[in-house]
mmCIF file with all atom_site columns, C-alpha atoms in Angstrom:
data_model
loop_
_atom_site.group_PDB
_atom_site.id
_atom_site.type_symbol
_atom_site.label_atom_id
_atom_site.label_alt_id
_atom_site.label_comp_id
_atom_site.label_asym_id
_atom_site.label_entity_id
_atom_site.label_seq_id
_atom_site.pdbx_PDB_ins_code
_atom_site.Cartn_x
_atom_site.Cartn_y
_atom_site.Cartn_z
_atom_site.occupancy
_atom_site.B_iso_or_equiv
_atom_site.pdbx_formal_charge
_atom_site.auth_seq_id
_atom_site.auth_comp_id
_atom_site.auth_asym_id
_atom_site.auth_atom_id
_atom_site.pdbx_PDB_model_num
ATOM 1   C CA . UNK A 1 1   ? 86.968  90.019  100.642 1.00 76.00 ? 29  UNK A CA 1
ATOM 2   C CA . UNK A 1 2   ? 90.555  91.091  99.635  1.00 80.00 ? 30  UNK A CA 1
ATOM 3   C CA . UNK A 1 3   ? 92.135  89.713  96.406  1.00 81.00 ? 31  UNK A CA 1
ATOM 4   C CA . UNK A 1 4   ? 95.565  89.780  95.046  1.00 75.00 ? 32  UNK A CA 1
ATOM 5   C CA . UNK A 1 5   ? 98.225  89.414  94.094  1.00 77.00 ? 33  UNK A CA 1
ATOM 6   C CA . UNK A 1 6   ? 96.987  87.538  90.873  1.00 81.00 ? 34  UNK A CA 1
ATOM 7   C CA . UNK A 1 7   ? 98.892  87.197  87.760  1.00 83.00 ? 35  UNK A CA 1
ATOM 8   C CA . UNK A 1 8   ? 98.543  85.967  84.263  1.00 85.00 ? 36  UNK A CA 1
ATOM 9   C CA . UNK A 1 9   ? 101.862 84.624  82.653  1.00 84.00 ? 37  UNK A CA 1
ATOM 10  C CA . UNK A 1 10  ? 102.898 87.035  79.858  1.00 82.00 ? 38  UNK A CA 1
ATOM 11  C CA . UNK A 1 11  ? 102.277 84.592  77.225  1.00 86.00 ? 39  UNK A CA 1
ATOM 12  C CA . UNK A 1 12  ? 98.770  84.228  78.274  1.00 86.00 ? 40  UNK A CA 1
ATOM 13  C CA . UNK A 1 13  ? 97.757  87.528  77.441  1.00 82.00 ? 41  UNK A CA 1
ATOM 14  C CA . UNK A 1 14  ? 94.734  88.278  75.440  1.00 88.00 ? 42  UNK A CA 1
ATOM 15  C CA . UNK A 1 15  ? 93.547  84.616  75.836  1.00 93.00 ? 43  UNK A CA 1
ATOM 16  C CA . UNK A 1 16  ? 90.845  85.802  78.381  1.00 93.00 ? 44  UNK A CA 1
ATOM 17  C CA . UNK A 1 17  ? 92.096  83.942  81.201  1.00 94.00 ? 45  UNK A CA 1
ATOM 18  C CA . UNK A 1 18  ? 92.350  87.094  83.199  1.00 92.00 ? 46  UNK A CA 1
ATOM 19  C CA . UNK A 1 19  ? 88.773  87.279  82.352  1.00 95.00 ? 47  UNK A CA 1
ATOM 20  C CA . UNK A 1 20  ? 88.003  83.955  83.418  1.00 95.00 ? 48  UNK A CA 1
ATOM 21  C CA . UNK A 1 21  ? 90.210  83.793  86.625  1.00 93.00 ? 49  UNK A CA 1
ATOM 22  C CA . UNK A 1 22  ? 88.409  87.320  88.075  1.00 93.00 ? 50  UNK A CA 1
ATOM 23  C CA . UNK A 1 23  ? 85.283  85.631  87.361  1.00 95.00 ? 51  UNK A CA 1
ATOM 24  C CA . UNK A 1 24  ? 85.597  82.553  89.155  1.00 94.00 ? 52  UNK A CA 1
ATOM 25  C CA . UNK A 1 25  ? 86.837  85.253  92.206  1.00 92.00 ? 53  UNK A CA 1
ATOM 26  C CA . UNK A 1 26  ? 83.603  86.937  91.776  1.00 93.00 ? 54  UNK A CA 1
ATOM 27  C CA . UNK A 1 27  ? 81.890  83.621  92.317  1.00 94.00 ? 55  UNK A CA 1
ATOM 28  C CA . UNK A 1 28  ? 84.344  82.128  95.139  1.00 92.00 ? 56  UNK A CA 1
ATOM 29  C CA . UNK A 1 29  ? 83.143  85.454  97.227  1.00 92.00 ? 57  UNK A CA 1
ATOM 30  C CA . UNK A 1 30  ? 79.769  85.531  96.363  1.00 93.00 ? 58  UNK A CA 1
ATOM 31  C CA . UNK A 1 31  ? 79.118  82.011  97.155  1.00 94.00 ? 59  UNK A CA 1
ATOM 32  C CA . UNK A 1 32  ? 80.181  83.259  100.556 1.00 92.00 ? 60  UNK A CA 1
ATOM 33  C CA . UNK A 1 33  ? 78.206  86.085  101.105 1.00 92.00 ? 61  UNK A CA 1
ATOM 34  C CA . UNK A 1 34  ? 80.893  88.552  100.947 1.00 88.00 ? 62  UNK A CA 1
ATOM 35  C CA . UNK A 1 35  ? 79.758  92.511  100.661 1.00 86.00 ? 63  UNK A CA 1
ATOM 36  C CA . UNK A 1 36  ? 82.380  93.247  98.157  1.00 87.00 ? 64  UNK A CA 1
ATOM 37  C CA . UNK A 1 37  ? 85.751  92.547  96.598  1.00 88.00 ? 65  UNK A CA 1
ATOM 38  C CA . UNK A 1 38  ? 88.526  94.758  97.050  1.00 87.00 ? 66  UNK A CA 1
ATOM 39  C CA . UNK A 1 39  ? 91.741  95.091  94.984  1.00 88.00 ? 67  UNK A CA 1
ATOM 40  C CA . UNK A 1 40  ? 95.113  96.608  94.619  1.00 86.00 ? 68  UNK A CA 1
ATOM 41  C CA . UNK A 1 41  ? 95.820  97.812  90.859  1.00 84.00 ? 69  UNK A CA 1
ATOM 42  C CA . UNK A 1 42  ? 99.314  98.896  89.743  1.00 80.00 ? 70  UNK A CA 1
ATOM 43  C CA . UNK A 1 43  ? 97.790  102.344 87.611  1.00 78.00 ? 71  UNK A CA 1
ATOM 44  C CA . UNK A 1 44  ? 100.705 101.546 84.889  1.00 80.00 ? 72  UNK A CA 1
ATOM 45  C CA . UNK A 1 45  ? 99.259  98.381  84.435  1.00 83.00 ? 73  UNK A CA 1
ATOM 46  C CA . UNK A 1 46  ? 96.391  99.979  81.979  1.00 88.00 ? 74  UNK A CA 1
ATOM 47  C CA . UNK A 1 47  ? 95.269  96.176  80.348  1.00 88.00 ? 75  UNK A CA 1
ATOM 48  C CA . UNK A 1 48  ? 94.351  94.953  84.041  1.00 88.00 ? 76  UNK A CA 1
ATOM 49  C CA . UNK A 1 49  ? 93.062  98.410  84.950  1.00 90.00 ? 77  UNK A CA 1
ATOM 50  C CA . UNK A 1 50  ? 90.265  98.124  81.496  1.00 92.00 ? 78  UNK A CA 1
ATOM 51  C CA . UNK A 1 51  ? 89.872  94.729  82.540  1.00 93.00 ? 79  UNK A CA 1
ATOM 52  C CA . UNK A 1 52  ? 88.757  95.486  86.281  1.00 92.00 ? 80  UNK A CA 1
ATOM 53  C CA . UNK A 1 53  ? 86.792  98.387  85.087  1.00 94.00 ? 81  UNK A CA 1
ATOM 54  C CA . UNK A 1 54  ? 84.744  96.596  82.833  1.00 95.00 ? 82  UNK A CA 1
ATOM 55  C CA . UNK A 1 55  ? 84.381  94.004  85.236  1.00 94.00 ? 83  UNK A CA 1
ATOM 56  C CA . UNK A 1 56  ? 82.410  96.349  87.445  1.00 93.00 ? 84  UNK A CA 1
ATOM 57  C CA . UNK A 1 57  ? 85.435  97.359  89.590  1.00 91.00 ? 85  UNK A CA 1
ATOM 58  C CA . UNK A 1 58  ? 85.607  101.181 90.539  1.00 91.00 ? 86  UNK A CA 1
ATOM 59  C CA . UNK A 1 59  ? 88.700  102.823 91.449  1.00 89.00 ? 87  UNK A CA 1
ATOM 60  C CA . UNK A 1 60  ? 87.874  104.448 95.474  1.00 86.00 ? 88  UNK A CA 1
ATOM 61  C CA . UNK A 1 61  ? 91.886  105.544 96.653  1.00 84.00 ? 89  UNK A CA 1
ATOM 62  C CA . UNK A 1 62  ? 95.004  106.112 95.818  1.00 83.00 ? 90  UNK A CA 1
ATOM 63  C CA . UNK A 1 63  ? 97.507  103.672 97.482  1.00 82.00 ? 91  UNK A CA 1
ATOM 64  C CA . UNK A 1 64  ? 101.379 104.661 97.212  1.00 81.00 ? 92  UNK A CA 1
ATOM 65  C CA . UNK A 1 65  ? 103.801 101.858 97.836  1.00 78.00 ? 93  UNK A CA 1
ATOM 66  C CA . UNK A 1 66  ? 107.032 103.418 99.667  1.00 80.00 ? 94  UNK A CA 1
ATOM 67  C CA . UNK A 1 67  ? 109.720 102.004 101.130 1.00 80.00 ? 95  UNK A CA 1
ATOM 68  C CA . UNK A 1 68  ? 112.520 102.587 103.369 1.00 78.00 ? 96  UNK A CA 1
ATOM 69  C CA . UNK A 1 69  ? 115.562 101.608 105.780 1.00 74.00 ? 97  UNK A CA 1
ATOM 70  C CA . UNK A 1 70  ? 115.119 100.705 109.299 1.00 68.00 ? 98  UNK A CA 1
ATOM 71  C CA . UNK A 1 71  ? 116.486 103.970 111.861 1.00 71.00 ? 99  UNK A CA 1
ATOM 72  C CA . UNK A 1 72  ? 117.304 103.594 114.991 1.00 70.00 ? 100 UNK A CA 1
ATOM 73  C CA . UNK A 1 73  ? 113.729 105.138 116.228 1.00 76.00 ? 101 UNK A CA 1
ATOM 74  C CA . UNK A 1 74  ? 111.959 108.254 117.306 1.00 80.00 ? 102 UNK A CA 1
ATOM 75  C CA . UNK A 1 75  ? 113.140 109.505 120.868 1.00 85.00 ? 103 UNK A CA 1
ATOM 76  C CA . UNK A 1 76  ? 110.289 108.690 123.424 1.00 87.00 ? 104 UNK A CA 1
ATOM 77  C CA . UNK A 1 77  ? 108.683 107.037 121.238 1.00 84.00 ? 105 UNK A CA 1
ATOM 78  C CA . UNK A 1 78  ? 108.204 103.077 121.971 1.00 83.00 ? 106 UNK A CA 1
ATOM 79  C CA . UNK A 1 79  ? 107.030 101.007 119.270 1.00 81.00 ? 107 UNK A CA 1
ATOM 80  C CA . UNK A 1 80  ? 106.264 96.652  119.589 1.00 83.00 ? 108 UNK A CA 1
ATOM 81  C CA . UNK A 1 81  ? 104.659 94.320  117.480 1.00 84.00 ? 109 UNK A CA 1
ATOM 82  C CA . UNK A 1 82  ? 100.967 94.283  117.002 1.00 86.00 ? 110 UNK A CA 1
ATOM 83  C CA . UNK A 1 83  ? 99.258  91.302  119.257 1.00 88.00 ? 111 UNK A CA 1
ATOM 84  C CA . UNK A 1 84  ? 95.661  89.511  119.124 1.00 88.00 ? 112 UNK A CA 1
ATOM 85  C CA . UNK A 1 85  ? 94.725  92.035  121.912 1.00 91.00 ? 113 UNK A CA 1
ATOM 86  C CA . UNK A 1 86  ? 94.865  95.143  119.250 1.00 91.00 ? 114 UNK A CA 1
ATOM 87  C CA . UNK A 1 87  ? 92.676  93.715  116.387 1.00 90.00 ? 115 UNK A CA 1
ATOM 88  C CA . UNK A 1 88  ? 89.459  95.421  117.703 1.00 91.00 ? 116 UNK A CA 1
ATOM 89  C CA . UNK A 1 89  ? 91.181  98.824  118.134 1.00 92.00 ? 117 UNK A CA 1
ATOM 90  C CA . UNK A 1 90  ? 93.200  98.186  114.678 1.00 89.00 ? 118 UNK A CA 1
ATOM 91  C CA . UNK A 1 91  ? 89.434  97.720  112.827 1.00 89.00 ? 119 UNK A CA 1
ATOM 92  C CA . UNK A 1 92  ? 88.163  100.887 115.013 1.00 90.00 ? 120 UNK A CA 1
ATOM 93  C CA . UNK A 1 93  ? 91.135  102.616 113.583 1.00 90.00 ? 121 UNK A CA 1
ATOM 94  C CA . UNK A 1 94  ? 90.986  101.460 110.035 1.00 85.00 ? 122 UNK A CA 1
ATOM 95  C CA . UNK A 1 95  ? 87.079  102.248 109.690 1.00 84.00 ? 123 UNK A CA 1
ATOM 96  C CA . UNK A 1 96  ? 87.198  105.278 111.121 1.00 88.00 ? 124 UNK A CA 1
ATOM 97  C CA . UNK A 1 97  ? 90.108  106.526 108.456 1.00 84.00 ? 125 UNK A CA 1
ATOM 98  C CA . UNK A 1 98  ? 89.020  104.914 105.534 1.00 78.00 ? 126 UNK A CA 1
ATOM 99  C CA . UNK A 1 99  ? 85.224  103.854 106.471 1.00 79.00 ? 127 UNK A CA 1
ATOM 100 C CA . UNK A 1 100 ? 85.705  100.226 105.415 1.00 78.00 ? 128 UNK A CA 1
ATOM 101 C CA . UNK A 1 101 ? 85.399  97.459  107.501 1.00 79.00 ? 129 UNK A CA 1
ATOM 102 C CA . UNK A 1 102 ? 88.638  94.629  107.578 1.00 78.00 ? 130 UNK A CA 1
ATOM 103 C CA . UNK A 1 103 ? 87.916  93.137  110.687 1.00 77.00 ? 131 UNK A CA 1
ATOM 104 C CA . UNK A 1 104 ? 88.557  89.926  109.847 1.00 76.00 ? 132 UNK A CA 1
ATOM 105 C CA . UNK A 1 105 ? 91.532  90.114  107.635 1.00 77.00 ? 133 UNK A CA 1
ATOM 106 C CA . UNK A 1 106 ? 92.887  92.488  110.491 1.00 78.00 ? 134 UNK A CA 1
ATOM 107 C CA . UNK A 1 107 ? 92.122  89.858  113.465 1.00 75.00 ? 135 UNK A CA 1
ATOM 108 C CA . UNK A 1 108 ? 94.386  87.616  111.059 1.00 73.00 ? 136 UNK A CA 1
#
């Protein structure tokens, strides 16, 4: 199961309701059978990071958020939005790379 974004207000910090909020995640997915729990962690965040960790959360990859403007497109190249029809070739794709499996969240 995927979780995020989740955020404690500022003011809140230190209270253990990051603590608390995690936990009740951990429960939500295991009440439904799900393997695992996967999250995104900003690594400049380092109280979230200690809290994860000593929640049982290991760090696997390295995700870099990048962004960009729109071209005009690569010659020859055609590109169209993704349809119902490519989930189970999207899942093949995405296991194969990172050996995960998303099926679900990608047939969403």
């Amino acid at each position: 199961a995927g979780v995020g974004p989740v955020s404690v207000r500022v003011d809140c910090g230190d209270s253990g309701v990051g603590r608390k909020l995690m936990e009740a995640v951990a429960q939500w997915a295991a009440d439904r059978k799900a393997v695992s729990l996967r999250l995104t962690q900003m690594a400049s965040n380092l109280k979230s990071f200690s809290l994860y960790a000593s929640l049982g959360y290991e760090a696997k990859v390295q995700v870099a958020m990048m962004q960009g403007y729109a071209n005009a497109g690569v010659p020859g190249i055609t590109v169209r939005l993704a349809n119902t029809e490519d989930s189970d070739a999207c899942a093949r794709l995405h296991h194969r790379v990172t050996g995960e499996r998303r099926d679900v969240q990608i047939a969403k």
